[in-house]
Each structure stands twice: as C-alpha cells, then as structure tokens.
Coordinates of C-alpha atoms and ligand atoms in Angstrom, one line a residue:
M81 CA -44.7 -21.7 -78.9
G82 CA -42.8 -22.7 -75.7
R83 CA -43.9 -25.1 -73.1
T84 CA -47.3 -24.1 -71.8
G85 CA -48.9 -24.5 -68.4
V86 CA -52.1 -23.7 -66.6
L87 CA -52.0 -23.2 -62.8
L88 CA -55.4 -23.7 -61.2
L89 CA -55.6 -22.1 -57.8
N90 CA -57.9 -23.4 -55.1
L91 CA -58.3 -23.5 -51.4
G92 CA -57.6 -27.2 -50.6
G93 CA -59.3 -29.3 -47.9
P94 CA -58.4 -32.0 -45.4
E95 CA -58.5 -35.4 -47.0
Q96 CA -58.8 -37.3 -43.7
L97 CA -59.8 -36.4 -40.1
E98 CA -56.2 -36.2 -38.9
D99 CA -55.6 -33.4 -41.5
V100 CA -58.3 -31.2 -40.1
R101 CA -56.3 -29.5 -37.4
P102 CA -53.1 -28.7 -39.5
F103 CA -55.4 -27.6 -42.4
L104 CA -57.2 -25.2 -40.0
F105 CA -53.8 -24.0 -38.7
N106 CA -52.7 -23.1 -42.3
L107 CA -55.9 -21.3 -42.9
F108 CA -55.9 -19.2 -39.7
A109 CA -52.1 -18.5 -40.1
D110 CA -53.0 -16.6 -43.3
P111 CA -53.4 -12.8 -42.5
E112 CA -55.8 -12.6 -45.5
I113 CA -58.2 -14.8 -43.5
I114 CA -57.9 -13.4 -40.0
R115 CA -56.4 -9.9 -39.4
L116 CA -54.3 -9.2 -36.4
P117 CA -52.7 -5.9 -35.5
S118 CA -49.3 -7.7 -35.4
P119 CA -47.8 -10.5 -37.5
W120 CA -46.1 -11.9 -34.4
L121 CA -49.4 -13.0 -33.1
Q122 CA -50.6 -14.8 -36.3
K123 CA -49.1 -18.2 -35.6
P124 CA -49.9 -18.5 -31.9
L125 CA -53.5 -17.4 -32.6
A126 CA -53.7 -19.8 -35.5
W127 CA -52.5 -22.6 -33.3
L128 CA -55.1 -21.6 -30.6
I129 CA -58.0 -21.4 -33.0
S130 CA -57.2 -24.5 -35.0
T131 CA -56.6 -26.6 -31.8
S132 CA -59.9 -25.5 -30.3
R133 CA -62.0 -25.6 -33.6
A134 CA -60.7 -28.9 -34.8
S135 CA -63.1 -31.3 -33.1
K136 CA -66.2 -29.4 -34.2
S137 CA -64.9 -29.2 -37.7
Q138 CA -64.0 -32.9 -37.7
E139 CA -67.6 -33.7 -36.8
N140 CA -68.7 -31.9 -40.0
Y141 CA -66.1 -33.7 -42.1
K142 CA -67.3 -37.0 -40.6
E143 CA -70.8 -36.2 -41.9
I144 CA -69.5 -36.1 -45.5
G145 CA -67.4 -39.3 -45.3
G146 CA -64.4 -38.1 -43.3
G147 CA -62.7 -35.7 -45.7
S148 CA -63.0 -33.0 -48.3
P149 CA -63.6 -34.0 -51.9
L150 CA -61.9 -30.9 -53.1
R151 CA -58.6 -32.4 -54.3
R152 CA -60.3 -35.2 -56.3
I153 CA -62.8 -32.8 -57.9
T154 CA -60.1 -30.2 -58.8
E155 CA -58.0 -33.0 -60.3
E156 CA -61.0 -34.1 -62.4
Q157 CA -61.5 -30.5 -63.5
G158 CA -57.9 -30.3 -64.5
E159 CA -58.1 -33.5 -66.5
A160 CA -61.2 -32.4 -68.3
L161 CA -59.7 -29.0 -69.0
K162 CA -56.5 -30.7 -70.5
A163 CA -58.7 -32.9 -72.7
Y164 CA -60.7 -30.0 -74.0
L165 CA -57.6 -27.9 -74.7
Q166 CA -56.1 -31.0 -76.5
K167 CA -59.2 -31.0 -78.7
L168 CA -58.5 -27.4 -79.6
G169 CA -55.0 -28.5 -80.6
R170 CA -53.2 -27.1 -77.5
D171 CA -50.9 -29.3 -75.5
V172 CA -51.0 -27.8 -72.0
K173 CA -49.7 -29.1 -68.7
I174 CA -52.1 -28.5 -65.8
Y175 CA -50.9 -27.7 -62.3
I176 CA -53.0 -27.5 -59.1
G177 CA -51.9 -25.1 -56.4
M178 CA -53.9 -25.3 -53.2
R179 CA -53.6 -22.5 -50.6
Y180 CA -54.0 -24.5 -47.3
W181 CA -53.5 -28.2 -48.1
Y182 CA -51.9 -30.6 -50.6
P183 CA -50.9 -30.1 -53.3
F184 CA -49.7 -26.8 -52.0
T185 CA -49.1 -23.8 -54.4
E186 CA -45.4 -23.9 -53.5
E187 CA -45.2 -27.5 -54.8
A188 CA -47.0 -26.6 -58.0
V189 CA -44.7 -23.6 -58.6
A190 CA -41.6 -25.8 -58.0
Q191 CA -42.9 -28.3 -60.6
I192 CA -43.6 -25.5 -63.1
K193 CA -40.0 -24.4 -62.7
Q194 CA -38.7 -27.9 -63.0
D195 CA -40.7 -28.6 -66.2
G196 CA -39.3 -25.5 -67.8
I197 CA -42.7 -23.9 -68.5
E198 CA -42.3 -20.8 -70.6
E199 CA -45.9 -19.6 -70.9
L200 CA -48.3 -19.8 -67.9
V201 CA -51.9 -19.0 -67.4
I202 CA -52.9 -18.5 -63.8
L203 CA -56.6 -19.3 -63.2
P204 CA -58.1 -19.1 -59.7
L205 CA -61.1 -21.5 -59.3
Y206 CA -63.1 -18.7 -57.6
P207 CA -65.4 -16.9 -60.0
Q208 CA -65.5 -13.8 -57.9
F209 CA -62.4 -12.1 -56.5
S210 CA -62.0 -11.8 -52.7
I211 CA -59.0 -10.7 -50.7
S212 CA -59.6 -13.8 -48.6
T213 CA -59.4 -16.3 -51.6
S214 CA -57.8 -15.3 -54.9
G215 CA -56.2 -12.4 -53.2
S216 CA -54.5 -14.6 -50.7
S217 CA -53.2 -17.0 -53.5
F218 CA -52.0 -14.0 -55.6
R219 CA -50.1 -12.6 -52.6
L220 CA -48.3 -15.9 -52.2
L221 CA -47.5 -16.2 -55.9
D222 CA -46.2 -12.6 -55.8
K223 CA -43.8 -13.6 -53.0
L224 CA -42.6 -16.7 -54.7
W225 CA -42.0 -14.7 -57.9
Q226 CA -40.1 -12.0 -56.1
D227 CA -37.9 -14.5 -54.4
D228 CA -36.9 -16.4 -57.6
P229 CA -35.4 -14.8 -60.7
A230 CA -36.0 -18.1 -62.7
L231 CA -39.8 -17.6 -62.2
Q232 CA -39.6 -14.1 -63.4
K233 CA -38.6 -15.4 -66.9
I234 CA -42.0 -17.1 -67.3
D235 CA -44.5 -15.3 -69.5
Y236 CA -47.5 -15.4 -67.4
T237 CA -51.1 -14.2 -67.6
L238 CA -53.3 -13.9 -64.5
I239 CA -57.0 -14.0 -64.7
P240 CA -58.2 -12.1 -61.6
S241 CA -61.9 -13.0 -61.7
W242 CA -64.3 -14.3 -64.3
Y243 CA -67.8 -14.3 -62.7
N244 CA -69.1 -12.6 -65.9
S245 CA -67.6 -15.0 -68.4
P246 CA -70.5 -16.0 -70.7
G247 CA -69.9 -19.8 -70.5
Y248 CA -69.8 -19.8 -66.7
V249 CA -73.0 -17.8 -66.5
R250 CA -74.7 -20.1 -69.0
A251 CA -73.5 -23.2 -67.1
M252 CA -74.9 -21.9 -63.8
A253 CA -78.2 -21.0 -65.6
D254 CA -78.4 -24.5 -67.1
L255 CA -78.0 -26.2 -63.7
I256 CA -80.6 -23.9 -62.1
T257 CA -83.2 -24.5 -64.9
Q258 CA -82.6 -28.2 -64.7
E259 CA -83.5 -28.1 -61.0
L260 CA -86.5 -25.8 -61.5
D261 CA -87.8 -28.1 -64.2
K262 CA -88.1 -30.9 -61.6
L263 CA -90.6 -28.9 -59.6
P264 CA -94.4 -29.4 -60.0
D265 CA -94.6 -25.7 -61.0
S266 CA -91.2 -24.5 -62.2
N267 CA -92.1 -20.8 -62.1
T268 CA -92.9 -20.7 -58.4
G269 CA -89.6 -22.2 -56.9
H270 CA -87.7 -19.4 -55.1
I271 CA -84.1 -19.3 -56.4
F272 CA -81.9 -18.9 -53.3
F273 CA -78.2 -18.0 -54.1
S274 CA -76.1 -18.8 -51.1
A275 CA -72.6 -17.3 -51.3
H276 CA -69.8 -17.8 -48.9
G277 CA -69.6 -14.7 -46.7
V278 CA -66.7 -12.4 -45.8
P279 CA -66.5 -9.9 -42.9
V280 CA -68.1 -6.5 -43.8
S281 CA -64.8 -4.8 -43.0
Y282 CA -63.2 -6.5 -46.1
V283 CA -65.7 -4.8 -48.3
E284 CA -66.1 -1.5 -46.5
E285 CA -62.6 -0.9 -45.2
A286 CA -60.3 -2.9 -47.4
G287 CA -62.3 -2.4 -50.6
D288 CA -62.8 -6.0 -51.5
P289 CA -64.9 -6.1 -54.7
Y290 CA -66.3 -9.5 -53.7
Q291 CA -69.9 -8.3 -52.8
R292 CA -70.1 -6.1 -55.9
E293 CA -68.9 -9.0 -58.2
M294 CA -71.3 -11.4 -56.4
E295 CA -74.3 -9.1 -56.9
H296 CA -73.4 -8.5 -60.6
C297 CA -72.9 -12.2 -61.1
V298 CA -76.3 -13.1 -59.7
D299 CA -78.0 -10.5 -62.0
L300 CA -76.2 -12.0 -65.0
I301 CA -77.2 -15.6 -64.0
M302 CA -80.9 -14.5 -63.5
Q303 CA -80.9 -12.8 -66.9
A304 CA -79.6 -16.1 -68.4
V305 CA -82.2 -18.1 -66.5
G306 CA -84.8 -15.9 -68.1
R307 CA -87.7 -17.1 -65.9
P308 CA -90.1 -15.2 -63.7
N309 CA -89.0 -16.8 -60.5
D310 CA -88.2 -14.7 -57.4
F311 CA -84.7 -14.9 -56.1
T312 CA -82.6 -14.0 -53.0
L313 CA -78.8 -13.6 -52.4
A314 CA -77.6 -14.5 -48.9
Y315 CA -74.3 -15.2 -47.3
Q316 CA -73.3 -18.4 -45.4
S317 CA -70.4 -19.8 -43.3
R318 CA -69.8 -16.9 -40.9
V319 CA -66.9 -17.5 -38.6
G320 CA -66.0 -15.4 -35.5
P321 CA -67.4 -12.5 -33.6
V322 CA -67.3 -9.7 -36.3
E323 CA -70.2 -8.7 -38.6
W324 CA -70.2 -10.5 -42.0
L325 CA -72.1 -9.7 -45.2
Q326 CA -75.9 -9.9 -44.7
P327 CA -78.5 -11.3 -45.0
Y328 CA -77.2 -14.4 -43.4
T329 CA -78.4 -17.6 -45.1
E330 CA -80.1 -19.0 -42.0
D331 CA -82.1 -15.7 -41.4
A332 CA -83.1 -15.4 -45.1
I333 CA -84.3 -19.0 -45.1
K334 CA -86.5 -18.4 -42.0
G335 CA -87.8 -15.1 -43.5
L336 CA -88.8 -16.9 -46.7
A337 CA -90.5 -19.7 -44.7
A338 CA -92.4 -17.0 -42.8
K339 CA -93.7 -15.7 -46.1
G340 CA -95.0 -19.1 -47.0
I341 CA -92.5 -20.2 -49.6
D342 CA -92.8 -23.9 -50.3
D343 CA -90.0 -24.6 -52.7
L344 CA -86.5 -23.3 -52.2
V345 CA -83.9 -24.0 -54.9
V346 CA -80.6 -23.4 -53.2
V347 CA -77.6 -22.4 -55.5
P348 CA -74.1 -22.4 -54.1
I349 CA -72.5 -19.5 -55.9
S350 CA -69.0 -18.7 -54.7
F351 CA -67.3 -22.0 -55.4
V352 CA -67.2 -24.3 -58.4
S353 CA -66.9 -27.6 -56.6
E354 CA -68.8 -29.6 -54.0
H355 CA -67.1 -29.2 -50.7
I356 CA -67.9 -29.2 -46.9
E357 CA -70.1 -26.1 -47.1
T358 CA -72.3 -27.5 -49.9
L359 CA -72.4 -31.1 -48.7
Q360 CA -72.6 -30.5 -45.0
E361 CA -73.7 -26.9 -44.3
I362 CA -76.3 -26.5 -47.1
D363 CA -77.4 -30.2 -47.5
I364 CA -77.6 -31.0 -43.8
E365 CA -77.7 -27.8 -41.6
Y366 CA -79.7 -25.4 -43.8
R367 CA -82.0 -28.2 -44.9
E368 CA -82.9 -28.8 -41.3
I369 CA -83.4 -25.1 -40.6
A370 CA -85.7 -24.8 -43.7
E371 CA -87.7 -27.9 -42.8
E372 CA -88.2 -26.8 -39.2
A373 CA -89.3 -23.4 -40.5
G374 CA -92.0 -25.1 -42.6
I375 CA -90.4 -25.2 -46.1
E376 CA -91.3 -28.6 -47.5
G377 CA -89.4 -28.6 -50.8
F378 CA -85.7 -27.9 -50.2
H379 CA -83.8 -28.5 -53.4
R380 CA -80.1 -27.9 -54.1
V381 CA -78.5 -27.1 -57.4
P382 CA -75.3 -29.1 -57.8
A383 CA -71.9 -27.4 -58.0
L384 CA -70.4 -27.1 -61.5
N385 CA -67.6 -29.7 -60.9
T386 CA -66.9 -31.0 -64.4
Y387 CA -70.0 -29.8 -66.2
P388 CA -68.9 -29.6 -69.8
V389 CA -70.2 -26.0 -70.5
F390 CA -68.1 -24.8 -67.6
I391 CA -65.0 -26.7 -68.5
E392 CA -65.2 -25.4 -72.1
D393 CA -65.5 -21.9 -70.7
M394 CA -62.4 -22.3 -68.6
G395 CA -60.6 -23.7 -71.7
N396 CA -61.7 -20.7 -73.8
M397 CA -60.5 -18.3 -71.1
V398 CA -57.1 -20.1 -71.2
V399 CA -56.9 -19.8 -75.0
K400 CA -57.8 -16.2 -74.9
A401 CA -55.2 -15.5 -72.3
L402 CA -52.5 -17.3 -74.4
E403 CA -53.5 -15.4 -77.5
S404 CA -53.3 -12.0 -75.9
P405 CA -50.7 -12.4 -73.2
R406 CA -50.8 -9.5 -70.8
K407 CA -48.8 -9.5 -67.7
L408 CA -51.7 -9.2 -65.4
F409 CA -49.5 -9.3 -62.3
S410 CA -49.0 -5.6 -63.2
D411 CA -52.8 -5.3 -63.4
A412 CA -52.9 -7.1 -60.0
A413 CA -50.6 -4.3 -58.8
Q414 CA -53.2 -1.9 -60.1
L415 CA -55.8 -3.9 -58.3
Q416 CA -53.8 -3.6 -55.1
K417 CA -54.0 0.1 -55.4
E418 CA -57.7 0.1 -55.7
V419 CA -58.3 -2.9 -53.5
R420 CA -56.1 -2.6 -50.5
I421 CA -55.3 -6.3 -50.7
Y422 CA -53.0 -6.2 -47.7
P423 CA -54.4 -3.7 -45.3
Q424 CA -52.5 -5.1 -42.4
D425 CA -49.4 -3.6 -44.1
K426 CA -50.7 -0.2 -42.9
S427 CA -49.7 -0.9 -39.3
A428 CA -46.0 -0.8 -38.6
W429 CA -44.8 -4.4 -38.6
G430 CA -41.6 -5.2 -36.8
L431 CA -40.2 -5.1 -33.4
T432 CA -41.1 -1.6 -32.3
P433 CA -41.2 -1.3 -28.5
F434 CA -44.9 -0.6 -28.8
A435 CA -45.5 -3.8 -30.8
E436 CA -43.4 -5.8 -28.3
V437 CA -45.4 -4.6 -25.4
W438 CA -48.7 -5.3 -27.1
N439 CA -47.6 -8.7 -28.5
G440 CA -46.6 -9.7 -25.0
R441 CA -49.9 -8.6 -23.6
L442 CA -52.0 -10.2 -26.4
A443 CA -50.0 -13.4 -26.2
M444 CA -50.8 -13.6 -22.5
V445 CA -54.5 -13.0 -23.2
G446 CA -54.4 -15.7 -25.9
F447 CA -52.7 -18.1 -23.4
L448 CA -55.3 -17.4 -20.8
A449 CA -58.1 -17.8 -23.3
L450 CA -56.8 -21.3 -24.3
L451 CA -56.5 -22.3 -20.6
L452 CA -60.1 -21.2 -20.0
E453 CA -61.3 -23.2 -23.1
M454 CA -59.5 -26.3 -22.1
V455 CA -60.7 -26.2 -18.5
S456 CA -64.3 -25.2 -19.1
G457 CA -64.9 -26.1 -22.7
H458 CA -66.9 -22.9 -22.9
G459 CA -64.2 -20.2 -22.9
P460 CA -63.9 -17.0 -24.9
L461 CA -63.3 -18.8 -28.3
H462 CA -66.8 -20.4 -28.0
I463 CA -68.2 -17.1 -27.1
A464 CA -66.5 -15.4 -30.1
G465 CA -67.9 -18.2 -32.4
L466 CA -64.5 -19.3 -33.5
M467 CA -65.1 -22.9 -32.2
Ligands
LIG553 C1 -65.3 -18.1 -52.2 C2 -65.3 -18.9 -51.3 C3 -64.7 -18.6 -49.9 C4 -64.5 -17.4 -49.2 C5 -64.8 -16.0 -49.7 C6 -64.0 -17.8 -47.9 C7 -63.7 -16.9 -46.9 C8 -63.4 -17.3 -45.6 N1 -63.4 -18.6 -45.1 C9 -63.1 -18.5 -43.7 C10 -63.0 -19.6 -42.8 C11 -63.0 -21.0 -43.2 N2 -63.2 -21.5 -44.4 C12 -63.2 -22.9 -44.4 C13 -63.4 -23.8 -45.4 C14 -63.7 -23.4 -46.7 N3 -63.8 -22.1 -47.2 C15 -64.1 -22.1 -48.6 C16 -64.3 -21.1 -49.4 C17 -64.3 -19.7 -49.1 N4 -63.8 -19.2 -47.9 C18 -64.1 -23.5 -48.9 C19 -64.4 -24.0 -50.3 C20 -63.9 -24.3 -47.8 C21 -63.9 -25.8 -47.6 C22 -62.8 -26.6 -48.0 C23 -63.1 -28.1 -47.9 O1 -62.6 -28.7 -46.9 O2 -64.0 -28.6 -48.6 C24 -63.0 -23.3 -43.0 C25 -62.8 -24.7 -42.6 C26 -64.1 -25.5 -42.4 C27 -64.7 -25.1 -41.1 O3 -64.0 -25.4 -40.0 O4 -65.8 -24.6 -41.1 C28 -62.9 -22.1 -42.3 C29 -62.6 -22.0 -40.8 C30 -62.9 -17.2 -43.4 C31 -62.6 -16.7 -42.0 C32 -63.1 -16.4 -44.6 C33 -63.0 -14.9 -44.8 C34 -62.3 -14.1 -44.1
FE2_554 FE1 -63.8 -20.4 -46.1
FE2_555 FE1 -69.2 -23.9 -42.1

C-alpha cells in the first residue's frame, strides 16, 4: 500500500473582518456561483459585488464573533477522521482544500504532490451535490489535474455525494431526536429542514441534482427519526434578483406560525459544520422572524461538526473507497454529461467581435452601477438584492 491521503473539500470562510471582501471576491469570481454571458466580465463584476456587499456581510460576521469558524471546525473534523482511521489500522494523511479561502484547494494539492501521495480519496464536505459547491471544487481539481502530469499518476477516488450514507442519516436523526426529546411534548414539535438554496435555473436548466438529492435526503432522515412529527423542507440564504428554490425559509416560518405551530425544531441540512448561515441567519434572523410571527419555541439542531457517528461514517466511506478504487473522475465526466456542470461553456467564450461589443457595454453598465451605489448608497445592486 502506498502513501495514502484524504482530501476534504469545503467552502472556506473569512477568519477576520478584513478577509470578508477578498473572500467575497473569490466567491463571486467563480462562474459556478454567478453566471455571466462572458468570462471577461466575471472579475470586474466580482469586484463590484464584493466591494458593495462587504460591509453588510461584515456586520453579520461581527454578530458571530468577527469571523467564520469553518476552518477550525474542518480541521477538527480532519483530526477526528484521522484518529478514527488510525483505530482501523489505516495511516492516512488528511488535507483540507477550501474553495474560496485559506487553506486553498491549490495549496492542499501542492502539498499532496510534495508528500508523494499515491492513493487519494477526495471527499467533499457537502452531503448533497450541487454545481455551486462540490461541482465547483471538482471543476477546479479537474483543471489542476489536467495541467500537471505528476498529479495524473495518483490513484484517486472521488465521492461525488453521500447524502444517503447510512451513518450520516443516522447521525442527523440522532441530533434531531435529541432536540425533540427536550420538548414538553416531543411528538408535536414541527421539524423544519432549512437547506441552503440555489437559483431555480441551476436545477431546471443546468440539471443540478441538488434539489432531488435534498428531498431524498430529508425522506431518509425522517424514516430514521421514525416519529410522527410533521416536517417541512425550505430553502434559505437567497442572493440576488433571480428566483431561488422555494419555499423560502422566512415564508415557510411565517406560514407555520399562521397555522399556530408553537415549537419549531430547525435542522440545517446542506452543510455539516456550524457557519455564518446557522449561527447568524438561523439563530438570529430566522429566530426573530419566528418570534415576531408568534412562534414561542424556536429550537435549533446543532450541525454535525465532530459528532462521532458522522466521523465514523466518513471514515467508513474512505475505507470503502480505498478498498474498491474506482476513478470516479471518469464518473464525474459521466455526471457532467447528465448534469451540465459548466453550462456557461455553451456560449462562445473568447474575443469574438460580438463578445467584445457586449463586454464593453456591460462593463460600462457595471461601472455606472457602482458609481450610483457609491453616490446614493441605494443603487442597482441594492435593488437586485446583491448587497
Ligand atoms: C451546500 C451549501 C451551499 C450552497 C448550495 C451554496 C450556494 C450558493 N452560495 C451563494 C452565495 C454566498 N454563499 C456565502 C457563504 C456560504 N455559503 C455556504 C454554503 C453554500 N452555498 C456556506 C457554508 C457559507 C459560509 C461560509 C462561512 O463564512 O461560514 C456567501 C457569503 C456570506 C454572505 O455574504 O452572505 C455568499 C454571498 C450563492 C450565490 C450560491 C449559489 C449559486
Ligand atoms: Fe453560499
Ligand atoms: Fe446569508
């Protein structure tokens, strides 16, 4: 057996307030997060949106202590995973590759190469696949691999999604029942799954399996919970002017309040760590909305973080991958056929005269938009909901 590594993929988050703007720039510079008709516009628009969104976003990070806990929690997950694998007799090096902040995926891959890793398991820390999350990280890895023949010698296995993995489902059900059992009547609490949203066009036009995987995941968790409680799946964290998956979390909360629900047990479902959208958006913003709407009992199920049943499940997935190595990058290619991961490739990229004219015009629109924002503080980016 050669040197073995596990690459954990995650989003990354700003560790201090000064990091927020450059973090947002990296995020919006990703065509998997915001789609533009031309790649030439990506960076100017990312600059525009990150510059104008930074102060609002910083306010949110201030409310959770001034930075994202994502790096710390991901490192703790990595250590726990390493220890579990060691118990199983596997000596594995763990690497963390974040998409938009330190430690970047590029750094992790450089280290993997330097360490002479021969067998690698690539495990995204997103249970459900989305073009905007795991898809974006896979696209980056694909590029790094194509550019470097040394990486092509590594025997890798990629786990595209694992929302139906029995240990993960069990772990989620455990945390939900623990929270239900704190209620005066555990059977009446309404279980409210709040998933991170994506624009509807990702699902309907680009074929993102995210919504399908999410709905299936919720069904599996409810079966494992095995209680008579009612439940809802809603989508949070909408950004920008386009339509996102519905129902929106805030609307669903108000709807349940109108029906007289007293106890809401909120379950963050698309992400395995605490982060800004659990600690700030759910715990502060949605709690306020619920309480104003008349829901007295607002309860939140914690994120999995290093919950042992979850860590063991990740470990078991890694072992399974090592025992039956399949080059899932070729499966990912399969996935790309089904799921048009890169729909922007459809439009002709490059300096066609048409593109140049439009890039010029759109850049001008962007520049005017920024001027308006700066002068009035209520320009088009506010109106579009990007700030
Ligand atoms: C599975 C989880 C996630 C999906 C799907 C997702 C899609 C998605 N996100 C944005 C825009 C933003 N996301 C931001 C932060 C953020 N997003 C996720 C997860 C998913 N995003 C996490 C875990 C985090 C937080 C990281 C942290 O700091 O703890 C942000 C920045 C925060 C803010 O300013 O609100 C933006 C912006 C889009 C547009 C999108 C799908 C297209
Ligand atoms: Fe996000
Ligand atoms: Fe948010």
